[in-house]
mmCIF file of C-alpha atoms in Angstrom:
data_model
loop_
_atom_site.group_PDB
_atom_site.id
_atom_site.type_symbol
_atom_site.label_atom_id
_atom_site.label_comp_id
_atom_site.label_asym_id
_atom_site.label_seq_id
_atom_site.Cartn_x
_atom_site.Cartn_y
_atom_site.Cartn_z
ATOM 1 C CA UNK A 1 0.096 0.156 -0.164
ATOM 2 C CA UNK A 2 1.498 3.378 -1.075
ATOM 3 C CA UNK A 3 0.259 7.013 0.375
ATOM 4 C CA UNK A 4 1.779 9.985 0.167
ATOM 5 C CA UNK A 5 3.660 12.143 2.610
ATOM 6 C CA UNK A 6 2.456 15.490 3.233
ATOM 7 C CA UNK A 7 3.696 18.735 4.989
ATOM 8 C CA UNK A 8 1.387 21.273 7.547
ATOM 9 C CA UNK A 9 0.549 23.038 4.069
ATOM 10 C CA UNK A 10 -1.363 19.985 2.762
ATOM 11 C CA UNK A 11 1.145 19.498 -0.005
ATOM 12 C CA UNK A 12 2.410 15.928 -1.116
ATOM 13 C CA UNK A 13 6.064 16.075 -0.500
ATOM 14 C CA UNK A 14 6.642 12.261 -1.151
ATOM 15 C CA UNK A 15 5.240 8.882 -1.116
ATOM 16 C CA UNK A 16 5.640 6.105 1.364
ATOM 17 C CA UNK A 17 5.171 2.163 1.058
ATOM 18 C CA UNK A 18 3.107 0.780 4.178
ATOM 19 C CA UNK A 19 3.201 -2.548 5.048
ATOM 20 C CA UNK A 20 0.137 -4.785 4.302
ATOM 21 C CA UNK A 21 0.621 -6.854 7.392
ATOM 22 C CA UNK A 22 0.204 -4.021 9.421
ATOM 23 C CA UNK A 23 -1.941 -1.345 7.416
ATOM 24 C CA UNK A 24 -3.685 -3.691 5.228
ATOM 25 C CA UNK A 25 -5.350 -6.099 7.815
ATOM 26 C CA UNK A 26 -9.472 -6.643 7.642
ATOM 27 C CA UNK A 27 -10.914 -4.918 11.015
ATOM 28 C CA UNK A 28 -13.159 -6.946 12.971
ATOM 29 C CA UNK A 29 -15.067 -5.656 15.556
ATOM 30 C CA UNK A 30 -15.207 -8.245 18.112
ATOM 31 C CA UNK A 31 -11.068 -8.142 17.834
ATOM 32 C CA UNK A 32 -11.029 -4.410 18.757
ATOM 33 C CA UNK A 33 -14.167 -4.580 21.346
ATOM 34 C CA UNK A 34 -12.022 -7.142 23.365
ATOM 35 C CA UNK A 35 -8.662 -5.240 23.061
ATOM 36 C CA UNK A 36 -10.532 -1.844 24.383
ATOM 37 C CA UNK A 37 -12.513 -4.044 26.931
ATOM 38 C CA UNK A 38 -8.954 -5.053 28.162
ATOM 39 C CA UNK A 39 -7.083 -1.626 28.131
ATOM 40 C CA UNK A 40 -10.254 0.106 30.267
ATOM 41 C CA UNK A 41 -10.191 -2.557 32.715
ATOM 42 C CA UNK A 42 -6.260 -2.430 33.019
ATOM 43 C CA UNK A 43 -6.494 1.150 33.530
ATOM 44 C CA UNK A 44 -8.715 0.981 36.470
ATOM 45 C CA UNK A 45 -7.013 1.401 40.004
ATOM 46 C CA UNK A 46 -9.744 -0.802 42.388
ATOM 47 C CA UNK A 47 -8.702 1.187 44.944
ATOM 48 C CA UNK A 48 -11.906 2.118 46.583
ATOM 49 C CA UNK A 49 -12.469 0.866 49.841
ATOM 50 C CA UNK A 50 -14.679 1.346 52.597
ATOM 51 C CA UNK A 51 -14.373 0.479 56.382
ATOM 52 C CA UNK A 52 -16.441 -2.743 57.543
ATOM 53 C CA UNK A 53 -17.257 -3.525 61.261
ATOM 54 C CA UNK A 54 -14.135 -4.924 62.060
ATOM 55 C CA UNK A 55 -12.010 -2.143 60.496
ATOM 56 C CA UNK A 56 -13.788 0.797 62.402
ATOM 57 C CA UNK A 57 -11.780 1.912 65.411
ATOM 58 C CA UNK A 58 -14.054 1.954 68.644
ATOM 59 C CA UNK A 59 -14.599 0.413 71.734
ATOM 60 C CA UNK A 60 -16.844 -3.049 71.440
ATOM 61 C CA UNK A 61 -18.784 -2.227 74.520
ATOM 62 C CA UNK A 62 -22.281 -2.493 74.854
ATOM 63 C CA UNK A 63 -23.538 1.430 74.302
ATOM 64 C CA UNK A 64 -25.671 1.117 77.451
ATOM 65 C CA UNK A 65 -27.855 -1.674 79.487
ATOM 66 C CA UNK A 66 -30.264 -3.698 77.751
ATOM 67 C CA UNK A 67 -33.388 -2.154 79.487
ATOM 68 C CA UNK A 68 -35.154 0.518 81.287
ATOM 69 C CA UNK A 69 -33.298 3.667 79.522
ATOM 70 C CA UNK A 70 -35.999 4.654 77.422
ATOM 71 C CA UNK A 71 -34.113 3.841 74.381
ATOM 72 C CA UNK A 72 -33.995 1.195 71.566
ATOM 73 C CA UNK A 73 -31.286 -1.719 72.469
ATOM 74 C CA UNK A 74 -28.145 -1.140 71.017
ATOM 75 C CA UNK A 75 -24.886 -3.108 70.786
ATOM 76 C CA UNK A 76 -21.331 -2.356 69.859
ATOM 77 C CA UNK A 77 -20.898 1.849 68.422
ATOM 78 C CA UNK A 78 -18.909 0.272 65.250
ATOM 79 C CA UNK A 79 -22.239 -1.292 64.106
ATOM 80 C CA UNK A 80 -23.434 -0.474 60.481
ATOM 81 C CA UNK A 81 -26.911 1.504 61.504
ATOM 82 C CA UNK A 82 -24.572 3.669 63.921
ATOM 83 C CA UNK A 83 -23.129 6.903 63.108
ATOM 84 C CA UNK A 84 -19.440 6.562 62.717
ATOM 85 C CA UNK A 85 -19.968 2.770 62.227
ATOM 86 C CA UNK A 86 -18.751 0.583 59.460
ATOM 87 C CA UNK A 87 -20.351 0.280 56.062
ATOM 88 C CA UNK A 88 -22.602 -2.711 54.952
ATOM 89 C CA UNK A 89 -21.836 -4.425 51.514
ATOM 90 C CA UNK A 90 -19.526 -1.288 50.656
ATOM 91 C CA UNK A 91 -16.281 -1.355 47.582
ATOM 92 C CA UNK A 92 -13.492 -3.594 48.289
ATOM 93 C CA UNK A 93 -9.733 -3.283 47.049
ATOM 94 C CA UNK A 94 -9.822 -5.388 43.753
ATOM 95 C CA UNK A 95 -7.522 -6.006 40.793
ATOM 96 C CA UNK A 96 -9.831 -5.088 37.822
ATOM 97 C CA UNK A 97 -6.861 -6.398 35.399
ATOM 98 C CA UNK A 98 -8.017 -9.112 32.644
ATOM 99 C CA UNK A 99 -5.677 -11.390 30.936
ATOM 100 C CA UNK A 100 -5.294 -11.122 26.645
ATOM 101 C CA UNK A 101 -2.695 -12.790 24.684
ATOM 102 C CA UNK A 102 0.278 -10.478 22.982
ATOM 103 C CA UNK A 103 -1.017 -11.620 19.827
ATOM 104 C CA UNK A 104 -4.456 -10.228 20.226
ATOM 105 C CA UNK A 105 -3.277 -7.212 21.307
ATOM 106 C CA UNK A 106 -0.843 -6.837 18.160
ATOM 107 C CA UNK A 107 -3.709 -7.915 16.122
ATOM 108 C CA UNK A 108 -5.932 -5.475 17.380
ATOM 109 C CA UNK A 109 -3.601 -2.469 16.887
ATOM 110 C CA UNK A 110 -2.646 -3.655 13.254
ATOM 111 C CA UNK A 111 -6.823 -3.629 12.523
ATOM 112 C CA UNK A 112 -6.880 -0.198 14.303
ATOM 113 C CA UNK A 113 -4.482 1.025 12.141
ATOM 114 C CA UNK A 114 -5.953 -0.588 9.282
ATOM 115 C CA UNK A 115 -9.354 0.742 9.882
ATOM 116 C CA UNK A 116 -8.241 4.465 9.456
ATOM 117 C CA UNK A 117 -5.979 3.803 6.523
ATOM 118 C CA UNK A 118 -9.122 1.791 5.166
ATOM 119 C CA UNK A 119 -11.251 5.101 5.740
ATOM 120 C CA UNK A 120 -8.992 7.368 4.232
ATOM 121 C CA UNK A 121 -8.288 8.652 7.933
ATOM 122 C CA UNK A 122 -4.817 7.987 8.152
ATOM 123 C CA UNK A 123 -2.343 11.028 7.284
ATOM 124 C CA UNK A 124 1.370 10.348 6.846
ATOM 125 C CA UNK A 125 3.090 13.951 7.521
ATOM 126 C CA UNK A 126 7.028 14.554 6.831
ATOM 127 C CA UNK A 127 7.554 16.644 10.262
ATOM 128 C CA UNK A 128 5.691 18.010 12.900
ATOM 129 C CA UNK A 129 8.275 20.220 13.953
ATOM 130 C CA UNK A 130 7.750 23.695 14.404
ATOM 131 C CA UNK A 131 10.165 26.765 14.612
ATOM 132 C CA UNK A 132 8.201 28.328 17.761
ATOM 133 C CA UNK A 133 5.676 27.050 20.584
ATOM 134 C CA UNK A 134 2.492 28.846 19.671
ATOM 135 C CA UNK A 135 -1.010 27.367 19.407
ATOM 136 C CA UNK A 136 -2.513 29.898 16.960
ATOM 137 C CA UNK A 137 0.394 28.980 14.396
ATOM 138 C CA UNK A 138 -0.744 24.825 15.053
ATOM 139 C CA UNK A 139 -4.416 25.805 15.160
ATOM 140 C CA UNK A 140 -3.644 27.044 11.779
ATOM 141 C CA UNK A 141 -2.074 24.381 10.297
ATOM 142 C CA UNK A 142 -4.645 21.832 11.581
ATOM 143 C CA UNK A 143 -7.239 24.000 10.124
ATOM 144 C CA UNK A 144 -5.266 23.727 6.637
ATOM 145 C CA UNK A 145 -5.349 19.586 7.015
ATOM 146 C CA UNK A 146 -8.745 19.982 8.255
ATOM 147 C CA UNK A 147 -8.140 18.007 11.545
ATOM 148 C CA UNK A 148 -10.781 18.482 14.218
ATOM 149 C CA UNK A 149 -10.342 15.245 15.941
ATOM 150 C CA UNK A 150 -6.553 13.595 15.657
ATOM 151 C CA UNK A 151 -4.002 11.539 17.090
ATOM 152 C CA UNK A 152 -0.373 12.711 16.493
ATOM 153 C CA UNK A 153 2.434 9.598 16.434
ATOM 154 C CA UNK A 154 6.277 10.118 16.640
ATOM 155 C CA UNK A 155 8.782 7.815 16.529
ATOM 156 C CA UNK A 156 9.963 8.622 19.824
ATOM 157 C CA UNK A 157 9.103 12.130 21.292
ATOM 158 C CA UNK A 158 7.570 14.539 19.278
ATOM 159 C CA UNK A 159 8.596 18.046 18.996
ATOM 160 C CA UNK A 160 8.434 19.692 22.171
ATOM 161 C CA UNK A 161 6.959 23.045 20.161
ATOM 162 C CA UNK A 162 4.694 21.516 18.768
ATOM 163 C CA UNK A 163 3.423 19.357 22.020
ATOM 164 C CA UNK A 164 2.874 22.898 23.628
ATOM 165 C CA UNK A 165 1.403 24.408 20.833
ATOM 166 C CA UNK A 166 -1.479 21.466 20.717
ATOM 167 C CA UNK A 167 -1.756 21.253 24.216
ATOM 168 C CA UNK A 168 -4.694 23.656 24.796
ATOM 169 C CA UNK A 169 -6.616 22.097 21.439
ATOM 170 C CA UNK A 170 -9.458 20.522 21.962
ATOM 171 C CA UNK A 171 -9.598 16.818 20.341
ATOM 172 C CA UNK A 172 -6.128 16.669 19.515
ATOM 173 C CA UNK A 173 -3.547 14.492 21.395
ATOM 174 C CA UNK A 174 -0.024 13.546 20.762
ATOM 175 C CA UNK A 175 2.087 9.920 21.354
ATOM 176 C CA UNK A 176 5.217 8.597 21.001
ATOM 177 C CA UNK A 177 5.060 5.046 18.746
ATOM 178 C CA UNK A 178 5.730 2.969 22.094
ATOM 179 C CA UNK A 179 2.509 4.440 23.623
ATOM 180 C CA UNK A 180 0.396 4.013 20.616
ATOM 181 C CA UNK A 181 -2.927 1.945 21.525
ATOM 182 C CA UNK A 182 -6.276 0.921 19.767
ATOM 183 C CA UNK A 183 -8.249 3.096 22.522
ATOM 184 C CA UNK A 184 -6.670 6.018 21.446
ATOM 185 C CA UNK A 185 -6.800 5.477 17.893
ATOM 186 C CA UNK A 186 -10.334 4.648 17.799
ATOM 187 C CA UNK A 187 -11.164 7.690 20.134
ATOM 188 C CA UNK A 188 -9.970 10.118 17.482
ATOM 189 C CA UNK A 189 -11.473 10.519 13.640
ATOM 190 C CA UNK A 190 -8.200 10.891 12.337
ATOM 191 C CA UNK A 191 -4.608 9.213 12.973
ATOM 192 C CA UNK A 192 -1.315 11.289 11.946
ATOM 193 C CA UNK A 193 1.835 9.595 12.120
ATOM 194 C CA UNK A 194 5.197 11.282 11.015
ATOM 195 C CA UNK A 195 7.155 9.430 8.197
ATOM 196 C CA UNK A 196 9.794 8.144 10.883
ATOM 197 C CA UNK A 197 6.985 6.948 13.225
ATOM 198 C CA UNK A 198 5.543 4.478 10.259
ATOM 199 C CA UNK A 199 9.088 2.879 10.419
ATOM 200 C CA UNK A 200 9.029 2.527 14.005
ATOM 201 C CA UNK A 201 5.656 1.259 14.215
ATOM 202 C CA UNK A 202 6.303 -1.387 11.583
ATOM 203 C CA UNK A 203 9.519 -2.283 13.802
ATOM 204 C CA UNK A 204 7.258 -2.670 16.870
ATOM 205 C CA UNK A 205 4.842 -4.873 14.991
ATOM 206 C CA UNK A 206 7.611 -7.203 13.024
ATOM 207 C CA UNK A 207 7.104 -5.845 9.685
#
């Protein structure tokens, strides 16, 4: 598969060959769904926790004698119905992580890349480097490319000036190749890769 390489002015400055084994795979919704579920589950901390009766600090002594007080009988002050007592059926520490074979994860990433390429939503730019960090300049360049929602991916770390310039622009995100993932690709309408990142992606996915 061959695609044009463009600059920020939208002009073609060359061509690049994309590996069919990465950018030409037939997408499957079930595989993409499995990878997204795996990503979202692994991102959950699972640190929500409440104190049960056994965790609450306090005496286990009976609040007052059983009879002849004029009040409803009560047990220890740490019971769930008492102010400051334990919580019943509350959330507990747990691990939300799920397992997914590496082959499926890699296949899902290939399918996400292929989906953008198939729909004409994949853009290859020669370089993302900017002379200065200025949001207005970046916004103007994005407008020329008709990008309202896009994920920019660089080989290692993207240009600092570019990252700072797009930091305050809604629906525009940046990632290095090693951070590329299915969820972020699907969340954005367009995928913008630098020419260097294409080689890094192909190396990462073994093509």
